[in-house]
Short mmCIF file of C-alpha atoms and ligand atoms in Angstrom, two decimals:
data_model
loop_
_atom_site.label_atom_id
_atom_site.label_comp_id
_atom_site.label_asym_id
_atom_site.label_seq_id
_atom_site.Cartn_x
_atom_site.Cartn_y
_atom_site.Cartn_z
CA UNK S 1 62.61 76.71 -7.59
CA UNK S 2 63.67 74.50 -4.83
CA UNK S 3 63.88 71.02 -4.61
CA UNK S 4 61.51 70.75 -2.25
CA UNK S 5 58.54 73.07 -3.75
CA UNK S 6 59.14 71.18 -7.41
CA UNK S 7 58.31 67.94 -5.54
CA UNK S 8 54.91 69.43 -4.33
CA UNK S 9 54.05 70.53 -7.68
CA UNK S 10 54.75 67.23 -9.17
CA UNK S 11 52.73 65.23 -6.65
CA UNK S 12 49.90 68.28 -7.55
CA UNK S 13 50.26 67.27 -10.61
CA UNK S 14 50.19 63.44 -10.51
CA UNK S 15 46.92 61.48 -11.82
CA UNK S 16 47.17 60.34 -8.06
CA UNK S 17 46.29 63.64 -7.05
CA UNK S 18 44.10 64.05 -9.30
CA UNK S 19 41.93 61.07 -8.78
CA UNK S 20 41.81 61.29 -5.18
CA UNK S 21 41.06 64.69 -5.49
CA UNK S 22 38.30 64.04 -8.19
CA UNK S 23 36.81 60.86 -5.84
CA UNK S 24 36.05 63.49 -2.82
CA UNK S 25 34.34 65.56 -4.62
CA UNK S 26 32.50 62.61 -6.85
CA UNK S 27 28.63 63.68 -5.60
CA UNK S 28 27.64 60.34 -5.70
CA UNK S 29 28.26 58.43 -2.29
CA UNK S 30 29.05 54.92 -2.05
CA UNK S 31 26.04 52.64 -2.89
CA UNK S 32 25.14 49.03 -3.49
CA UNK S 33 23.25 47.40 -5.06
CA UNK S 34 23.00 49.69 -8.39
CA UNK S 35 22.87 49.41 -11.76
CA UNK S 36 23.21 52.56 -14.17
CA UNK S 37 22.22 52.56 -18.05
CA UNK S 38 22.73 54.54 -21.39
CA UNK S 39 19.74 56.74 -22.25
CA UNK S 40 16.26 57.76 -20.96
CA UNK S 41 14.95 54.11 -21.53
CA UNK S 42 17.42 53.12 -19.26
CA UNK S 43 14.41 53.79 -16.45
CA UNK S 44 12.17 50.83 -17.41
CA UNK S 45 15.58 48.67 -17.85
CA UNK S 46 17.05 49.60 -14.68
CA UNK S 47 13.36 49.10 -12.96
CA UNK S 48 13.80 44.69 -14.62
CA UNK S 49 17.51 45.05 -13.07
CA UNK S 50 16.42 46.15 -9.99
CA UNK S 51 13.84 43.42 -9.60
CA UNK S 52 16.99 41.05 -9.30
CA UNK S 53 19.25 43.54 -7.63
CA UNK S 54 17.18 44.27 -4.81
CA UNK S 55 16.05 40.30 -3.96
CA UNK S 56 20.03 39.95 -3.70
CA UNK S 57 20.42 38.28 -7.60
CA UNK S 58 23.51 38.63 -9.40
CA UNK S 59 24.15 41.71 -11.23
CA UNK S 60 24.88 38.97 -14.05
CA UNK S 61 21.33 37.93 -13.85
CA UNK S 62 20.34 42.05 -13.94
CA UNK S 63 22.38 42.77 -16.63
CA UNK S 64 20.63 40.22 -18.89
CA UNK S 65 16.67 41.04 -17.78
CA UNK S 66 17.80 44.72 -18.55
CA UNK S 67 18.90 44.06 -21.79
CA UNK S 68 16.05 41.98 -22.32
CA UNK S 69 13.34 44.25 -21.69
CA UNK S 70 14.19 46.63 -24.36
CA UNK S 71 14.88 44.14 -26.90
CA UNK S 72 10.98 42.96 -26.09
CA UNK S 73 10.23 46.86 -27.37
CA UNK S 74 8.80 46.38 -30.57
CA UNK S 75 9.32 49.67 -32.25
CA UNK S 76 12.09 51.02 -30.12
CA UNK S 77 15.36 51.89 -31.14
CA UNK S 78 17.35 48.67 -29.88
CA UNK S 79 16.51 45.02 -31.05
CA UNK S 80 14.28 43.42 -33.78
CA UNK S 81 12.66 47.07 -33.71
CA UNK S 82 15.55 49.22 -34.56
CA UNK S 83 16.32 50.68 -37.66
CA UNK S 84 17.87 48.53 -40.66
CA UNK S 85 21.58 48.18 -42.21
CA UNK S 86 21.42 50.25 -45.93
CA UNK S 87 19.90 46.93 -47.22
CA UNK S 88 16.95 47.24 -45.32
CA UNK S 89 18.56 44.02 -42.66
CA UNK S 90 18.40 44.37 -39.14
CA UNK S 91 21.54 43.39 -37.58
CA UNK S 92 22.17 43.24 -33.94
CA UNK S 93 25.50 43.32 -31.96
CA UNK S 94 25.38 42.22 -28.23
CA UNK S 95 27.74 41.54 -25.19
CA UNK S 96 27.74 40.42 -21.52
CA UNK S 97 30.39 40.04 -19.34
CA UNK S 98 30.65 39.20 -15.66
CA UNK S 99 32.99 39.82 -12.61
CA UNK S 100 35.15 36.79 -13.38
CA UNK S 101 35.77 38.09 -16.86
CA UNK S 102 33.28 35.39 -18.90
CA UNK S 103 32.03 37.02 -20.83
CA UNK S 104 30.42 36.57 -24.63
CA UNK S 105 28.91 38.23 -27.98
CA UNK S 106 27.77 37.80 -30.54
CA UNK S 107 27.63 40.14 -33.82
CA UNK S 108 25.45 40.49 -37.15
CA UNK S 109 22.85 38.17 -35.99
CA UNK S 110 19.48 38.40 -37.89
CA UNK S 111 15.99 37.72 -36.59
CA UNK S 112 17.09 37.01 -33.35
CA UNK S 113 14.88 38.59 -30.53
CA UNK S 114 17.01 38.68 -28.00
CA UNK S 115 21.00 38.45 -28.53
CA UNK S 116 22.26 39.35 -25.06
CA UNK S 117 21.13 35.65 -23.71
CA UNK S 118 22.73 34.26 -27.14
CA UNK S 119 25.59 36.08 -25.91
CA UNK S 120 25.41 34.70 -22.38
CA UNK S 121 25.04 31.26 -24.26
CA UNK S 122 28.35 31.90 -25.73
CA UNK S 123 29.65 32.95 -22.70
CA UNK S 124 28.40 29.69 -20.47
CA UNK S 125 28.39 27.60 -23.03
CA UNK S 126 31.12 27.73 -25.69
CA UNK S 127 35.20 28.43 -25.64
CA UNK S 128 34.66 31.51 -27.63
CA UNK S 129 33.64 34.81 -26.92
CA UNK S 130 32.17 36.17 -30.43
CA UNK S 131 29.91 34.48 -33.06
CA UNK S 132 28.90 36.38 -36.29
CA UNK S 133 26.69 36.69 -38.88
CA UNK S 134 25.11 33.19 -39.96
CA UNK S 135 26.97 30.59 -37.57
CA UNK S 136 25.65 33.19 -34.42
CA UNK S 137 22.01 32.59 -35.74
CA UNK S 138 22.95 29.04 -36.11
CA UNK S 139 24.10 28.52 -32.83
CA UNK S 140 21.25 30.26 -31.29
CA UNK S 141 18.54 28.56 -33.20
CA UNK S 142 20.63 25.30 -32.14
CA UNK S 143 20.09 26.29 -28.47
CA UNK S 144 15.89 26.95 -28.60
CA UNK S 145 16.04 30.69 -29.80
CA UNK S 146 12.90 31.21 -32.38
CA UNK S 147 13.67 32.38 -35.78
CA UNK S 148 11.73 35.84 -36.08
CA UNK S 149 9.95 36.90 -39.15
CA UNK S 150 12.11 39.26 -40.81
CA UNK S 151 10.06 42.73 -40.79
CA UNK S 152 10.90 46.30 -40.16
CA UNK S 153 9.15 47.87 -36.98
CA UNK S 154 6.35 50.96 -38.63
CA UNK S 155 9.07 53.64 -37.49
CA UNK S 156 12.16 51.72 -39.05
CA UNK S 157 10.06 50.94 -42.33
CA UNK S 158 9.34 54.67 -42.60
CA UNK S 159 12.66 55.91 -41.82
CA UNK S 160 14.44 53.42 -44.02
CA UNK S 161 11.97 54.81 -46.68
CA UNK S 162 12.94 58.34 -45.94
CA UNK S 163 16.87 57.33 -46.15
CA UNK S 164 16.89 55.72 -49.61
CA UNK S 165 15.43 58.82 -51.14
CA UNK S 166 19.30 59.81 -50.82
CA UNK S 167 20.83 56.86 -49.91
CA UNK S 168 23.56 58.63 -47.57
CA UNK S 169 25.36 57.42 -44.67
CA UNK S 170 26.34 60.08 -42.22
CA UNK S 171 26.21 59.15 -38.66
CA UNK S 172 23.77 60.49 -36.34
CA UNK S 173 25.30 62.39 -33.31
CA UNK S 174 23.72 60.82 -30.62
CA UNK S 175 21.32 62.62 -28.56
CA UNK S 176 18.52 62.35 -26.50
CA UNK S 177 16.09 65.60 -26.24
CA UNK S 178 14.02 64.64 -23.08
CA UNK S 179 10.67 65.76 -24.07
CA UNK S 180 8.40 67.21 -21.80
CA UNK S 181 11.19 68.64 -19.36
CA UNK S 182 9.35 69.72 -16.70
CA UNK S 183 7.53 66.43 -16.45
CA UNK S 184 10.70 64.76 -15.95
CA UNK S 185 12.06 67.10 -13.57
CA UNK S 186 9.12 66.68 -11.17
CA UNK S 187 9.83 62.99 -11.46
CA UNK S 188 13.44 62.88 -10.83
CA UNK S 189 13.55 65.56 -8.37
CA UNK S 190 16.46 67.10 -6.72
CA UNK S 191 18.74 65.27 -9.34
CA UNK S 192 16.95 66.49 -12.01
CA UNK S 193 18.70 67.58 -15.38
CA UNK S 194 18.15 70.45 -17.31
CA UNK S 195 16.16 68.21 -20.51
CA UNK S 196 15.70 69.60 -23.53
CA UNK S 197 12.09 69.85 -24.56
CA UNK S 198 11.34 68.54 -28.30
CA UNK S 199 11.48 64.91 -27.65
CA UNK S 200 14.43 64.04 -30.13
CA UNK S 201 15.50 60.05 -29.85
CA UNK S 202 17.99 59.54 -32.16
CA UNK S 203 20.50 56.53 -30.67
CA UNK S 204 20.24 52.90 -30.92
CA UNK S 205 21.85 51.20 -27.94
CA UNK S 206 21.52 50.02 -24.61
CA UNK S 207 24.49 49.84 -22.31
CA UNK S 208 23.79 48.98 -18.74
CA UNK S 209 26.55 47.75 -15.67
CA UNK S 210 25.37 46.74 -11.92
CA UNK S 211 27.22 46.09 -8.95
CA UNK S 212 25.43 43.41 -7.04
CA UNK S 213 24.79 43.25 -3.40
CA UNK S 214 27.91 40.72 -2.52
CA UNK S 215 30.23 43.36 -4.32
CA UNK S 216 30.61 42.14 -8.14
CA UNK S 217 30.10 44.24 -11.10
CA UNK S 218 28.66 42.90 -14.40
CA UNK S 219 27.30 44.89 -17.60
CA UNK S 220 25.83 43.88 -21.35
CA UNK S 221 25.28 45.82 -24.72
CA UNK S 222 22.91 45.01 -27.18
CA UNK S 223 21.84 47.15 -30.33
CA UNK S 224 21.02 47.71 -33.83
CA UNK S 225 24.14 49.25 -34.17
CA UNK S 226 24.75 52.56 -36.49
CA UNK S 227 21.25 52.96 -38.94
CA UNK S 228 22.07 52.49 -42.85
CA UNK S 229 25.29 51.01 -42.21
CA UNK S 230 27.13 48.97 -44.61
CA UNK S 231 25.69 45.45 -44.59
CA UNK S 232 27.70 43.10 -41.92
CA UNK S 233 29.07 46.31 -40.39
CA UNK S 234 29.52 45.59 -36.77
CA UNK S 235 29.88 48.58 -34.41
CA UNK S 236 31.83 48.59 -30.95
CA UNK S 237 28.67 47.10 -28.76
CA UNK S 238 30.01 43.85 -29.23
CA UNK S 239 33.36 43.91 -28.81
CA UNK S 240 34.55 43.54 -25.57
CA UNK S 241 36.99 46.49 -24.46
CA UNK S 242 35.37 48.51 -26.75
CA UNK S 243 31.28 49.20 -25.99
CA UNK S 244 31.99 47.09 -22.58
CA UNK S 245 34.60 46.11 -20.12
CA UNK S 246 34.05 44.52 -16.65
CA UNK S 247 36.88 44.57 -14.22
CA UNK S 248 36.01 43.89 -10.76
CA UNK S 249 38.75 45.31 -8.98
CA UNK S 250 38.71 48.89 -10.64
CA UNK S 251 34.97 48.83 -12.12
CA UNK S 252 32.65 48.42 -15.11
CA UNK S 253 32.22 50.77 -18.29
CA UNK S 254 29.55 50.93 -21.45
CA UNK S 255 30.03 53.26 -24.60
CA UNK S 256 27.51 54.57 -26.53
CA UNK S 257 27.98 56.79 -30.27
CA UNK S 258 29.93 56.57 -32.94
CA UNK S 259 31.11 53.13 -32.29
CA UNK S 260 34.27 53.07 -34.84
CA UNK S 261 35.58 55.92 -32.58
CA UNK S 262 35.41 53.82 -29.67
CA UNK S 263 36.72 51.03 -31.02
CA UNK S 264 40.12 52.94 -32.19
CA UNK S 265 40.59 54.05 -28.35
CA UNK S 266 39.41 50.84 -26.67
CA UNK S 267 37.20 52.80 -24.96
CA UNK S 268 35.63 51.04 -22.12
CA UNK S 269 38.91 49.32 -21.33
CA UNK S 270 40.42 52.79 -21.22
CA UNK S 271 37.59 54.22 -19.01
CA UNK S 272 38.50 51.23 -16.67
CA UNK S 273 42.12 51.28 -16.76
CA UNK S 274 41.64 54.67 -15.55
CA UNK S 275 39.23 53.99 -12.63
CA UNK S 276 41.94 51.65 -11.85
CA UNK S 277 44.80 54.49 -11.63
CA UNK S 278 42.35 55.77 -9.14
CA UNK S 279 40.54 58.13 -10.79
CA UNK S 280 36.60 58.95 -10.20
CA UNK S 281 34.13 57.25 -12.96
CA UNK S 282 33.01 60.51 -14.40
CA UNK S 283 36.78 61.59 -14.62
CA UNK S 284 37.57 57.85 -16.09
CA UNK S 285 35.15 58.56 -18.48
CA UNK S 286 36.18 61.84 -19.58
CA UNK S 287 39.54 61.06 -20.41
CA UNK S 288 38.49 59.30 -22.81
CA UNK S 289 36.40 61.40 -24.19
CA UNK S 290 39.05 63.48 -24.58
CA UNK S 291 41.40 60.83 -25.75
CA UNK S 292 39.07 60.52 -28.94
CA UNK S 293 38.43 64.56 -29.47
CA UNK S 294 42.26 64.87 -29.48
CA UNK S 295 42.89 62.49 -32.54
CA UNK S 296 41.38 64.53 -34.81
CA UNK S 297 39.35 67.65 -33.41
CA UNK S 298 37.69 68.45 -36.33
CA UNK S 299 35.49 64.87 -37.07
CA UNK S 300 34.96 64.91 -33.21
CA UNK S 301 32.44 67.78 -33.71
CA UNK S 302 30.44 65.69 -36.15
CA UNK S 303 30.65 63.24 -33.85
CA UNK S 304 29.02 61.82 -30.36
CA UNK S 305 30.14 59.25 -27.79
CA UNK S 306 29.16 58.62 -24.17
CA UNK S 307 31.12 56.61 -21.58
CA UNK S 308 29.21 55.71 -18.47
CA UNK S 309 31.14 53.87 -15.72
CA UNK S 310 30.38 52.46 -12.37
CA UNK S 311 33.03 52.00 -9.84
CA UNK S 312 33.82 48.72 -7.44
CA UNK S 313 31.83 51.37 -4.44
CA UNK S 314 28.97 52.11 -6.81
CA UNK S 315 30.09 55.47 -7.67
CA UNK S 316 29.14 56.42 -11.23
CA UNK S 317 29.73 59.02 -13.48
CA UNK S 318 29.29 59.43 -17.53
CA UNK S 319 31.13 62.10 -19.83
CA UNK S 320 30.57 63.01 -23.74
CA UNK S 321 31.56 64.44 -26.68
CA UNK S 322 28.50 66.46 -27.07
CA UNK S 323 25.42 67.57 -25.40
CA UNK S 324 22.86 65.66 -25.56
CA UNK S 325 23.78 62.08 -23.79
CA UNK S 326 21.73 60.99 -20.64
CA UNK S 327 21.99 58.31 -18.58
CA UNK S 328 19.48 56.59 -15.81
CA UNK S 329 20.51 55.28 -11.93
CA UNK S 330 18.96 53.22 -10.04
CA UNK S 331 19.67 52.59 -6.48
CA UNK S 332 18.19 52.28 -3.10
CA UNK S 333 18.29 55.78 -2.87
CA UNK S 334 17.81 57.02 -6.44
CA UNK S 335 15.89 56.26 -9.55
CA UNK S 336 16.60 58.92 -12.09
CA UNK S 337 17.80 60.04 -15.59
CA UNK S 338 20.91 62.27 -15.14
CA UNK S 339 22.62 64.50 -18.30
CA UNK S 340 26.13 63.55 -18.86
CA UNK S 341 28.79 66.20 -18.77
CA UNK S 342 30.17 67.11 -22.34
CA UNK S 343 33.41 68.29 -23.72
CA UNK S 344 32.21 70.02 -26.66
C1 SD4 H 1 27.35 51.39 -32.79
N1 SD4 H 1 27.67 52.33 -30.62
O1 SD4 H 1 26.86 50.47 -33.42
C2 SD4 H 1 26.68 51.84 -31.52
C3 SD4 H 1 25.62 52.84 -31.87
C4 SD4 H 1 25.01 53.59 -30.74
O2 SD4 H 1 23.30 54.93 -29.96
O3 SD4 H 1 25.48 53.62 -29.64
N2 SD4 H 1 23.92 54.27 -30.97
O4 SD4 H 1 28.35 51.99 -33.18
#
């Protein structure tokens, strides 16, 4: 091979390449404001983001109505209403973090209704980035948050019921089984996914990023974390790097799954770090993907996570390990729930 042909198969080869290449073909133009989120549910999140989006708010601001609005849902799978550590506890994990890189969390935190504006409290408000456990509640019931009643939502009572009968923790692969497809391919028209029909819901987080109309990106996390866990447990929603990373040169990422998996990769730092190379969001987020299916192929199959990114241009894209993860856009131009590409 000549000298000159081996240099034009290395450039072929080169991530440069590849992300240019992978950016013209991305099918999502250039956009702003937006704001994308984990799941189905994402819809009526994105719709409270949007309300601040489109009236030229931050996307800080967005990221915390979203987050709030499904921590207000009562028997839901995120917040107060999610399903209970093996103890029968609720413990909720939550993030934010903006285009400066403030950001905060907090972790473990009972009986708290809505952690993402703890964790913005941290953020604004402390030198720290993570409280825990007690000294999170603490600090939020120190800063006019209202101590909940501690009860299980009727669907978490009856499914923690269900559970102790064997008492087994296996993690869920996370899916979401649109039901009534055709109902939601009428409403999301020409973008609309192939959904599943039976209705399955089986995931407990919300992830959401939003690029604002003056150009920054911001995102939060907030959950129940993994169902039956191990009491004081705390899942990669929290941790910043890991279920979220904001950078607002190269873009923003969320995780959703098997959060010990993501932790081990640094997932959404890795998702970013790759948007930064140049590469598209959706081929950010696969390498990842494939990043954690390559440790050990095997467990990956019993397995789900799903990376959904958003770049500095509003360009988005979301890759998992399975079937089975959607994710929801909203835009000037779109409002809809798309299926994520999968590797297995
Ligand atoms: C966790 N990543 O606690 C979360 C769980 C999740 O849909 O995303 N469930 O590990």
């Amino acid at each position: 091979m000549n000298r000159r042909k081996f240099l034009r198969i290395g450039a072929l080869a080169s991530p440069v390449f590849a992300a240019k290449n992978s950016l013209a073909n991305n099918f999502n133009p250039i956009t702003k404001p937006i704001v994308v989120s984990t799941w189905a549910n994402g819809m009526p999140v994105n719709a409270e983001a949007w309300k601040i989006l489109s009236t030229n708010g931050t996307a800080l601001d967005a990221v915390e109505a979203g987050a709030m609005h499904i921590e207000n849902e009562i028997d839901c799978c995120v917040g107060l209403g999610g399903y209970p550590d093996r103890d029968g506890k609720v413990t909720l994990d939550s993030c934010i973090m903006d285009h400066k890189a403030n950001c905060g969390a907090v972790a473990c935190i009972e009986r708290i209704k809505h952690p993402v504006s703890v964790a913005r409290k941290v953020m604004e408000k402390t030198p720290h980035v993570l409280l825990v456990g007690a000294g999170a509640q603490q600090f939020a019931v120190e800063n006019g948050f209202t101590l909940e009643p501690e009860v299980l939502s009727e669907p978490a009572k009856k499914a923690y019921a269900e559970w102790l009968k064997k008492s087994e923790y296996k993690p869920v692969i996370n899916i979401e089984n649109m039901g009534a497809g055709k109902e939601q391919k009428k409403q999301n028209g020409p973008f609309a996914p192939a959904f599943f029909d039976d209705g399955t819901v089986n995931h407990d987080t919300m992830g959401l990023v939003a690029l604002d109309s003056v150009g920054n990106l911001s995102g939060a996390v907030t959950t129940s974390g993994m169902a039956f866990k191990l009491h004081g447990r705390v899942g990669d929603s929290p941790i910043i790097g890991a279920g979220l990373f904001v950078d607002n040169e190269a873009g923003a990422a969320t995780s959703t799954g098997t959060g010990e998996e993501v932790i081990r990769i640094c997932g959404t730092h890795l998702v970013v770090e790759f948007m930064r190379q140049g590469y598209s969001p959706e081929m950010a987020c696969k390498k990842a993907v494939e990043r954690i299916v390559k440790r050990d192929k095997a467990k990956a199959q019993t397995l789900q996570v799903g990376f959904l990114a958003l770049n500095k241009k509003g360009q988005y894209g979301a890759y998992a390990i399975q079937k089975g993860f959607v994710f929801s856009v909203k835009s000037e131009r779109e409002n809809v729930v798309h299926q994520s590409k999968f590797l297995i």
